[in-house]
Structure formats: C-alpha cells, structure tokens
C-alpha cells in the first residue's frame, strides 16, 4: 500500500485539531493497541503501519471529526492508492 | 509618605492561598479566588486580572472588575503591553502613570480612559516556567511603591504554584474522565467483535473490518454500530426482531462488493 501515510495522518490530526494523545485516546477507545509515542512516530514517518492499525487510526479521526460536525478527512486502507515500487 | 504594606493582611491572604484546595472548584473558580486574594493583599490595587496563555494566544482568564479585560484587550490587540512584557521577560513591569508618555501608548490611553492611572504586572512562575501574569490596577498615579512590588512579587509566586497545581489537577481530571469513557467504548467494541467472530467464524481483525465497512456504509460512527450489535445480541427471545437482528449481523459485510 502506498501514498504518504505520514502526511495523511498528520493532515487528519490537523483537521480534527487533535494532538497525538487525543488520537491515542480515541484509538484506544476503538480497541487500538498503539501508544501515543507510536502514533507520533507514524505521523513523523519514522514507523510503518499495518492495515488494522491504520484503519483504527482512520476511524478514530473520522469519527472524531463527525463529533465536531466536520467531514471525514481520512481514507481507509482499502481506499489508499496502490503504489508499485 | 509612601503607603505601607499591611503585613497582617498580606499574611492572611498568603495563608488563605496556601490552604486553597484546587479541586474544590473549577479552574476558573481557583483563578478568580487568586485574583480576589491579590487585591486584598496588595492594598493600592483597586482591581486585578490574570493573563493566561492558551493555544498560542493570551486572554484575561479572570478579573475582579469587568474593566480589566477591556483594558487588557488594548495590549492583546497590539501584541504589546505591560502584562505581555511581564510574561515575555519574566520581570516586574510598572506603569507609574498612564497619563505620562512612555511605552505602550495604546494601553496607557485605554487605561487612562477607564480611570486607571497606574499598573503593576508580575510574572507568575512555577516549576521554571511562566504560567501567567498577574495585573494590578490602581486609580491613582504611582500607587505601587517598592514594598508593594516586593510583596506583590512574593504573592504572585505563591499564586503561580496554586495556578500550576490547579492546571495539573484539572488536566489529570479531564484525562481520567476521558480514559473512563474510552475504556467503556473499548469494552463495547470488543464485545461487538466477539459477537461478529462467532456469527461470521472470523478473526478479530476481520471482525473489526466488518465494523468499519458497516460504519462507512450506514454513515454511522463505529462505536454506535458496535453498541447496536451488542444491544441486539443481548436481547432475550421475544424482545424484538430477533431474526432480523441476526440477519443484519450475518450480512454486515454485504456491501463488501468483493474488495
């Protein structure tokens, strides 16, 4: 799966007005296992992320934006572009 | 003759501050009490306000007189003034007469229009960081003498500790509340995943993907989908549309379209 996941996540955090801790709490509420530090590393592009973890983060941000009356900014794993290297 | 500090009043106010329990009221309540005690302790002050940085901006968080935020706005608008200088430089800033020319002419003009003729601004430092600024306003010129400044600085130091404790207390309180809510939501989602795993003969990851797809398809938040699944599964026979509920759970992935 390709695309700039770090940039997508950073943009999602900005859209929601969230810190890494906010996202950690929201992803924990969904059953996610990433720590706030893990999330920071993913957003900085220093750590790769798998399908389930990504979808937990995307759901957390999208639902958080919905709570604020905002459009969902995140794409789910199956919506990400496939990049051939 | 310079007006003297009333040591008993200062001691009384400092004692009241030291006994303050930050969890007894809201953060706003704590800040307001600090401002009130400041006016009681530093006699020449007619009123006081506390400037607190929040989200990269400054605001007068509390005040003992509604004129305080109106005067402070002049410095927030220009981005410069005595209380902002106290915050930035970590030093005591005195405006001896707002009628005289000097730095911050907009602030001086607005203050004088409100009948405030001298001001004293003090940094509030706790644990090596500035948590805010205390601003005292007097309706006479040169109201704040050296002893007043020293007393006010000592008071501001104690007030800063109360403010920092209150902020830490309420930050922890908020986090505790949010964690409780998160654990409750997590439990519901884990239950829903378990129900789906049983119904679909799938693993936890597949169950979570089913929840995501149902959330997208129905444009309903995932935690709400999970809540409905758990609620439906926990119904006793005859409580409702059991066959329909089972059918909906079994077909959660119906819009998968072979992705």
Short mmCIF file of C-alpha atoms in Angstrom, two decimals:
data_model
loop_
_atom_site.label_atom_id
_atom_site.label_comp_id
_atom_site.label_asym_id
_atom_site.label_seq_id
_atom_site.Cartn_x
_atom_site.Cartn_y
_atom_site.Cartn_z
CA UNK A 1 0.00 0.00 0.00
CA UNK A 2 1.40 3.33 -0.93
CA UNK A 3 0.88 7.02 -0.65
CA UNK A 4 2.33 9.18 2.06
CA UNK A 5 0.69 7.69 5.15
CA UNK A 6 2.60 10.01 7.48
CA UNK A 7 1.34 13.08 5.65
CA UNK A 8 -2.21 11.66 5.57
CA UNK A 9 -2.12 11.06 9.31
CA UNK A 10 -0.63 14.46 10.08
CA UNK A 11 -3.30 16.11 7.92
CA UNK A 12 -6.00 14.11 9.69
CA UNK A 13 -4.70 15.17 13.09
CA UNK A 14 -4.71 18.78 11.97
CA UNK A 15 -8.24 18.51 10.56
CA UNK A 16 -9.51 17.12 13.87
CA UNK A 17 -7.49 19.65 15.88
CA UNK A 18 -6.01 16.76 17.80
CA UNK A 19 -2.71 16.03 19.49
CA UNK A 20 -1.10 12.59 19.38
CA UNK A 21 -2.52 12.00 22.85
CA UNK A 22 -6.04 12.82 21.65
CA UNK A 23 -5.66 10.31 18.83
CA UNK A 24 -4.19 7.73 21.18
CA UNK A 25 -7.23 8.03 23.47
CA UNK A 26 -9.68 7.81 20.56
CA UNK A 27 -7.89 4.80 19.02
CA UNK A 28 -7.69 3.12 22.42
CA UNK A 29 -11.46 3.57 22.71
CA UNK A 30 -11.82 1.66 19.43
CA UNK A 31 -9.68 -1.21 20.63
CA UNK A 32 -6.39 0.00 19.18
CA UNK A 33 -3.06 -1.03 20.68
CA UNK A 34 -0.76 1.77 19.50
CA UNK A 35 0.77 4.08 22.09
CA UNK A 36 0.86 7.88 21.78
CA UNK A 37 4.57 7.56 21.02
CA UNK A 38 3.85 5.02 18.24
CA UNK A 39 1.34 7.44 16.74
CA UNK A 40 3.88 10.25 16.87
CA UNK A 41 6.41 8.08 15.04
CA UNK A 42 3.89 7.11 12.36
CA UNK A 43 2.87 10.76 11.87
CA UNK A 44 6.55 11.68 11.58
CA UNK A 45 7.14 8.94 9.01
CA UNK A 46 9.53 7.05 11.28
CA UNK A 47 7.41 3.96 11.68
CA UNK A 48 5.44 1.80 9.27
CA UNK A 49 1.83 0.89 9.97
CA UNK A 50 -0.30 -2.13 9.09
CA UNK A 51 -3.82 -2.37 7.79
CA UNK A 52 -5.70 -2.80 11.06
CA UNK A 53 -3.72 -0.17 12.96
CA UNK A 54 -4.22 2.25 10.08
CA UNK A 55 -7.94 1.63 9.94
CA UNK A 56 -8.24 2.12 13.71
CA UNK A 57 -6.47 5.49 13.41
CA UNK A 58 -8.53 6.49 10.37
CA UNK A 59 -11.78 5.53 12.11
CA UNK A 60 -10.78 7.39 15.26
CA UNK A 61 -10.08 10.59 13.35
CA UNK A 62 -13.12 10.31 11.09
CA UNK A 63 -15.48 9.66 13.99
CA UNK A 64 -13.82 12.46 15.97
CA UNK A 65 -14.38 14.84 13.08
CA UNK A 66 -18.01 13.68 12.81
CA UNK A 67 -18.43 14.54 16.50
CA UNK A 68 -17.28 18.07 15.64
CA UNK A 69 -19.54 18.32 12.58
CA UNK A 70 -16.57 18.03 10.21
CA UNK A 71 -16.22 15.92 7.07
CA UNK A 72 -14.17 12.71 7.48
CA UNK A 73 -10.63 13.52 6.30
CA UNK A 74 -9.09 10.04 6.43
CA UNK A 75 -9.02 7.30 3.82
CA UNK A 76 -9.29 3.72 4.97
CA UNK A 77 -6.71 1.14 3.97
CA UNK A 78 -8.72 -0.18 1.02
CA UNK A 79 -9.13 3.38 -0.28
CA UNK A 80 -5.41 4.14 -0.31
CA UNK A 81 -3.68 4.11 -3.69
CA UNK A 82 -1.61 1.08 -4.54
CA UNK A 83 1.92 2.08 -5.48
CA UNK A 84 4.27 -0.21 -7.37
CA UNK A 85 7.91 0.23 -6.39
CA UNK B 1 4.93 59.32 52.86
CA UNK B 2 4.75 56.05 50.97
CA UNK B 3 1.78 53.88 51.87
CA UNK B 4 2.98 50.82 53.76
CA UNK B 5 2.11 47.19 53.30
CA UNK B 6 -0.21 45.78 55.93
CA UNK B 7 1.76 42.66 56.97
CA UNK B 8 -1.20 41.05 58.70
CA UNK B 9 -3.36 41.39 55.59
CA UNK B 10 -0.59 40.01 53.38
CA UNK B 11 -0.04 37.09 55.75
CA UNK B 12 -3.76 36.42 55.90
CA UNK B 13 -4.05 36.35 52.12
CA UNK B 14 -0.95 34.17 51.74
CA UNK B 15 -2.33 31.77 54.33
CA UNK B 16 -5.66 31.63 52.51
CA UNK B 17 -3.75 30.88 49.31
CA UNK B 18 -1.71 28.09 50.91
CA UNK B 19 -4.88 26.45 52.22
CA UNK B 20 -6.60 26.58 48.87
CA UNK B 21 -7.69 23.16 47.62
CA UNK B 22 -7.61 23.33 43.83
CA UNK B 23 -10.19 20.58 43.44
CA UNK B 24 -12.83 22.43 45.46
CA UNK B 25 -13.99 24.45 42.47
CA UNK B 26 -13.36 24.74 38.76
CA UNK B 27 -10.09 26.11 37.39
CA UNK B 28 -11.94 29.37 36.77
CA UNK B 29 -13.06 29.45 40.42
CA UNK B 30 -9.47 28.96 41.55
CA UNK B 31 -8.16 31.72 39.32
CA UNK B 32 -10.86 34.14 40.48
CA UNK B 33 -10.10 33.44 44.14
CA UNK B 34 -6.41 34.06 43.47
CA UNK B 35 -7.26 37.41 41.86
CA UNK B 36 -9.51 38.38 44.77
CA UNK B 37 -6.87 37.47 47.34
CA UNK B 38 -4.35 39.53 45.38
CA UNK B 39 -6.48 42.67 45.63
CA UNK B 40 -6.96 42.03 49.35
CA UNK B 41 -3.22 41.53 49.89
CA UNK B 42 -1.88 44.45 47.85
CA UNK B 43 -3.82 47.38 49.20
CA UNK B 44 -3.24 50.01 46.47
CA UNK B 45 -4.78 47.69 43.86
CA UNK B 46 -8.35 48.59 43.03
CA UNK B 47 -8.78 45.53 40.88
CA UNK B 48 -6.81 42.69 39.31
CA UNK B 49 -6.80 40.33 36.37
CA UNK B 50 -4.83 37.23 35.44
CA UNK B 51 -3.49 36.80 31.94
CA UNK B 52 -3.08 33.17 30.92
CA UNK B 53 -1.64 31.91 27.65
CA UNK B 54 -3.97 29.49 25.88
CA UNK B 55 -3.49 27.87 22.47
CA UNK B 56 -0.83 30.39 21.45
CA UNK B 57 -2.93 33.39 22.42
CA UNK B 58 -3.34 35.47 25.54
CA UNK B 59 -6.54 36.21 27.36
CA UNK B 60 -7.60 37.69 30.65
CA UNK B 61 -8.80 34.48 32.22
CA UNK B 62 -10.31 36.06 35.30
CA UNK B 63 -10.78 39.56 36.68
CA UNK B 64 -12.26 41.21 39.74
CA UNK B 65 -13.68 44.08 37.70
CA UNK B 66 -15.06 43.97 34.15
CA UNK B 67 -12.84 46.95 33.24
CA UNK B 68 -9.79 44.70 33.46
CA UNK B 69 -10.36 42.70 30.23
CA UNK B 70 -11.37 45.88 28.40
CA UNK B 71 -8.05 47.50 29.32
CA UNK B 72 -6.06 44.33 28.63
CA UNK B 73 -7.61 43.99 25.18
CA UNK B 74 -5.60 47.04 24.09
CA UNK B 75 -2.39 45.09 24.65
CA UNK B 76 -3.69 41.86 23.14
CA UNK B 77 -4.72 43.80 20.02
CA UNK B 78 -1.30 45.39 19.58
CA UNK B 79 0.58 42.35 20.85
CA UNK B 80 2.47 44.53 23.30
CA UNK B 81 1.84 45.91 26.74
CA UNK B 82 3.00 45.68 30.36
CA UNK B 83 1.45 42.32 31.22
CA UNK B 84 2.67 40.74 27.97
CA UNK B 85 6.11 42.20 28.71
CA UNK B 86 5.98 40.67 32.20
CA UNK B 87 5.10 37.32 30.62
CA UNK B 88 7.78 37.53 27.93
CA UNK B 89 10.63 38.95 30.01
CA UNK B 90 9.75 37.28 33.32
CA UNK B 91 10.19 40.64 35.06
CA UNK B 92 8.02 43.01 37.06
CA UNK B 93 6.66 45.84 34.90
CA UNK B 94 5.35 49.06 36.42
CA UNK B 95 3.49 51.84 34.67
CA UNK B 96 3.75 54.64 37.18
CA UNK B 97 1.39 56.97 35.35
CA UNK B 98 -0.78 56.18 32.38
CA UNK B 99 -1.12 59.96 31.86
CA UNK B 100 2.58 60.29 31.07
CA UNK B 101 4.24 59.39 27.79
CA UNK B 102 6.09 56.12 27.65
CA UNK B 103 6.00 52.63 26.22
CA UNK B 104 2.66 51.10 25.17
CA UNK B 105 0.79 54.33 24.32
CA UNK B 106 -2.40 52.45 23.28
CA UNK B 107 -2.53 50.62 26.59
CA UNK B 108 -1.86 53.84 28.53
CA UNK B 109 -4.60 55.68 26.68
CA UNK B 110 -7.25 52.96 27.19
CA UNK B 111 -6.27 52.52 30.85
CA UNK B 112 -6.49 56.28 31.50
CA UNK B 113 -9.89 56.38 29.77
CA UNK B 114 -11.04 53.78 32.31
CA UNK B 115 -9.67 55.86 35.19
CA UNK B 116 -6.71 53.52 35.78
CA UNK B 117 -3.68 55.71 36.43
CA UNK B 118 -1.03 53.15 37.39
CA UNK B 119 -0.48 49.42 36.88
CA UNK B 120 1.73 46.65 38.17
CA UNK B 121 2.27 43.47 36.13
CA UNK B 122 4.01 40.42 37.56
CA UNK B 123 5.10 37.15 36.01
CA UNK B 124 3.65 34.05 37.65
CA UNK B 125 6.39 31.43 37.64
CA UNK B 126 6.13 27.86 38.85
CA UNK B 127 8.49 24.97 38.24
CA UNK B 128 10.78 27.03 35.99
CA UNK B 129 8.03 28.12 33.63
CA UNK B 130 5.79 31.15 33.42
CA UNK B 131 2.18 30.07 33.80
CA UNK B 132 0.62 33.51 33.53
CA UNK B 133 0.82 37.14 34.57
CA UNK B 134 -0.86 38.99 37.39
CA UNK B 135 -2.03 42.50 36.62
CA UNK B 136 -2.91 45.03 39.30
CA UNK B 137 -4.67 48.30 38.51
CA UNK B 138 -4.92 51.43 40.66
CA UNK B 139 -6.98 54.57 40.20
CA UNK B 140 -4.16 56.80 41.39
CA UNK B 141 -0.73 57.53 39.95
CA UNK B 142 2.39 55.91 41.41
CA UNK B 143 0.27 53.66 43.58
CA UNK B 144 2.70 50.73 43.57
CA UNK B 145 5.87 51.52 45.51
CA UNK B 146 8.91 49.33 46.02
CA UNK B 147 7.48 47.50 49.08
CA UNK B 148 4.24 46.91 47.21
CA UNK B 149 6.13 45.47 44.27
CA UNK B 150 8.12 43.14 46.52
CA UNK B 151 5.01 41.99 48.35
CA UNK B 152 3.12 41.52 45.08
CA UNK B 153 6.00 39.52 43.61
CA UNK B 154 6.03 37.21 46.63
CA UNK B 155 2.29 36.83 46.36
CA UNK B 156 2.46 36.18 42.62
CA UNK B 157 4.99 33.39 43.28
CA UNK B 158 2.59 31.63 45.64
CA UNK B 159 -0.34 32.26 43.32
CA UNK B 160 1.62 30.72 40.44
CA UNK B 161 2.03 27.49 42.40
CA UNK B 162 -1.71 27.40 43.06
CA UNK B 163 -2.41 28.06 39.37
CA UNK B 164 0.05 25.37 38.22
CA UNK B 165 -1.42 22.88 40.71
CA UNK B 166 -4.94 23.72 39.57
CA UNK B 167 -3.99 23.27 35.91
CA UNK B 168 -2.28 19.95 36.66
CA UNK B 169 -5.23 18.80 38.75
CA UNK B 170 -7.80 19.62 36.06
CA UNK B 171 -5.64 18.21 33.26
CA UNK B 172 -5.42 14.94 35.20
CA UNK B 173 -9.12 15.06 35.98
CA UNK B 174 -10.02 15.53 32.31
CA UNK B 175 -7.66 12.72 31.27
CA UNK B 176 -9.15 10.42 33.88
CA UNK B 177 -12.68 11.14 32.65
CA UNK B 178 -11.69 10.60 29.01
CA UNK B 179 -9.90 7.35 29.87
CA UNK B 180 -13.00 6.08 31.64
CA UNK B 181 -15.12 6.86 28.57
CA UNK B 182 -12.51 5.26 26.30
CA UNK B 183 -12.44 2.06 28.35
CA UNK B 184 -16.22 1.86 28.23
CA UNK B 185 -16.25 2.30 24.45
CA UNK B 186 -13.41 -0.19 24.02
CA UNK B 187 -15.31 -2.81 26.02
CA UNK B 188 -18.39 -2.39 23.82
CA UNK B 189 -16.33 -2.66 20.63
CA UNK B 190 -14.54 -5.78 21.89
CA UNK B 191 -17.93 -7.33 22.71
CA UNK B 192 -19.24 -6.49 19.24
CA UNK B 193 -16.13 -8.02 17.68
CA UNK B 194 -16.67 -11.18 19.73
CA UNK B 195 -20.28 -11.42 18.56
CA UNK B 196 -19.22 -10.98 14.93
CA UNK B 197 -16.41 -13.53 15.29
CA UNK B 198 -18.97 -16.06 16.50
CA UNK B 199 -21.51 -15.20 13.85
CA UNK B 200 -19.09 -14.97 10.95
CA UNK B 201 -16.50 -17.53 12.03
CA UNK B 202 -13.79 -14.95 11.54
CA UNK B 203 -10.85 -13.50 13.47
CA UNK B 204 -10.74 -10.22 15.44
CA UNK B 205 -9.16 -8.24 12.60
CA UNK B 206 -11.81 -9.37 10.13
CA UNK B 207 -14.49 -8.54 12.70
CA UNK B 208 -13.08 -5.02 13.05
CA UNK B 209 -13.03 -4.60 9.26
CA UNK B 210 -16.70 -5.64 9.20
CA UNK B 211 -17.46 -2.92 11.73
CA UNK B 212 -15.58 -0.36 9.65
CA UNK B 213 -17.43 -1.30 6.48
CA UNK B 214 -20.80 -1.18 8.27
CA UNK B 215 -19.86 2.23 9.70
CA UNK B 216 -18.98 3.54 6.24
CA UNK B 217 -21.98 2.01 4.52
CA UNK B 218 -24.51 3.27 7.04
CA UNK B 219 -22.65 6.53 7.69
CA UNK B 220 -22.85 5.84 11.41
CA UNK B 221 -19.95 6.07 13.85
CA UNK B 222 -18.25 2.75 14.53
CA UNK B 223 -18.89 2.85 18.27
CA UNK B 224 -22.62 3.28 17.54
CA UNK B 225 -22.61 0.26 15.19
CA UNK B 226 -20.89 -1.75 17.94
CA UNK B 227 -23.39 -0.56 20.54
CA UNK B 228 -26.31 -1.69 18.34
CA UNK B 229 -24.76 -5.11 17.76
CA UNK B 230 -24.21 -5.67 21.47
CA UNK B 231 -27.67 -4.40 22.30
CA UNK B 232 -29.31 -6.64 19.71
CA UNK B 233 -27.28 -9.69 20.75
CA UNK B 234 -28.19 -9.25 24.39
CA UNK B 235 -31.93 -9.17 23.73
CA UNK B 236 -33.86 -12.15 25.01
CA UNK B 237 -36.02 -14.13 22.58
CA UNK B 238 -39.31 -12.36 22.02
CA UNK B 239 -37.91 -8.92 23.00
CA UNK B 240 -37.81 -7.74 19.42
CA UNK B 241 -36.97 -8.54 15.84
CA UNK B 242 -34.54 -11.34 16.62
CA UNK B 243 -34.48 -12.93 13.21
CA UNK B 244 -33.98 -9.54 11.61
CA UNK B 245 -31.14 -8.69 14.01
CA UNK B 246 -29.38 -11.97 13.33
CA UNK B 247 -29.82 -11.36 9.65
CA UNK B 248 -28.28 -7.88 9.91
CA UNK B 249 -25.26 -9.20 11.84
CA UNK B 250 -24.81 -12.02 9.35
CA UNK B 251 -24.94 -9.58 6.45
CA UNK B 252 -22.68 -6.84 7.89
CA UNK B 253 -20.30 -7.45 5.04
CA UNK B 254 -22.98 -7.46 2.36
CA UNK B 255 -21.69 -4.29 0.71
CA UNK B 256 -18.17 -5.60 0.53
CA UNK B 257 -18.53 -5.99 -3.25
CA UNK B 258 -15.59 -8.32 -3.43
CA UNK B 259 -12.98 -5.76 -2.37
#
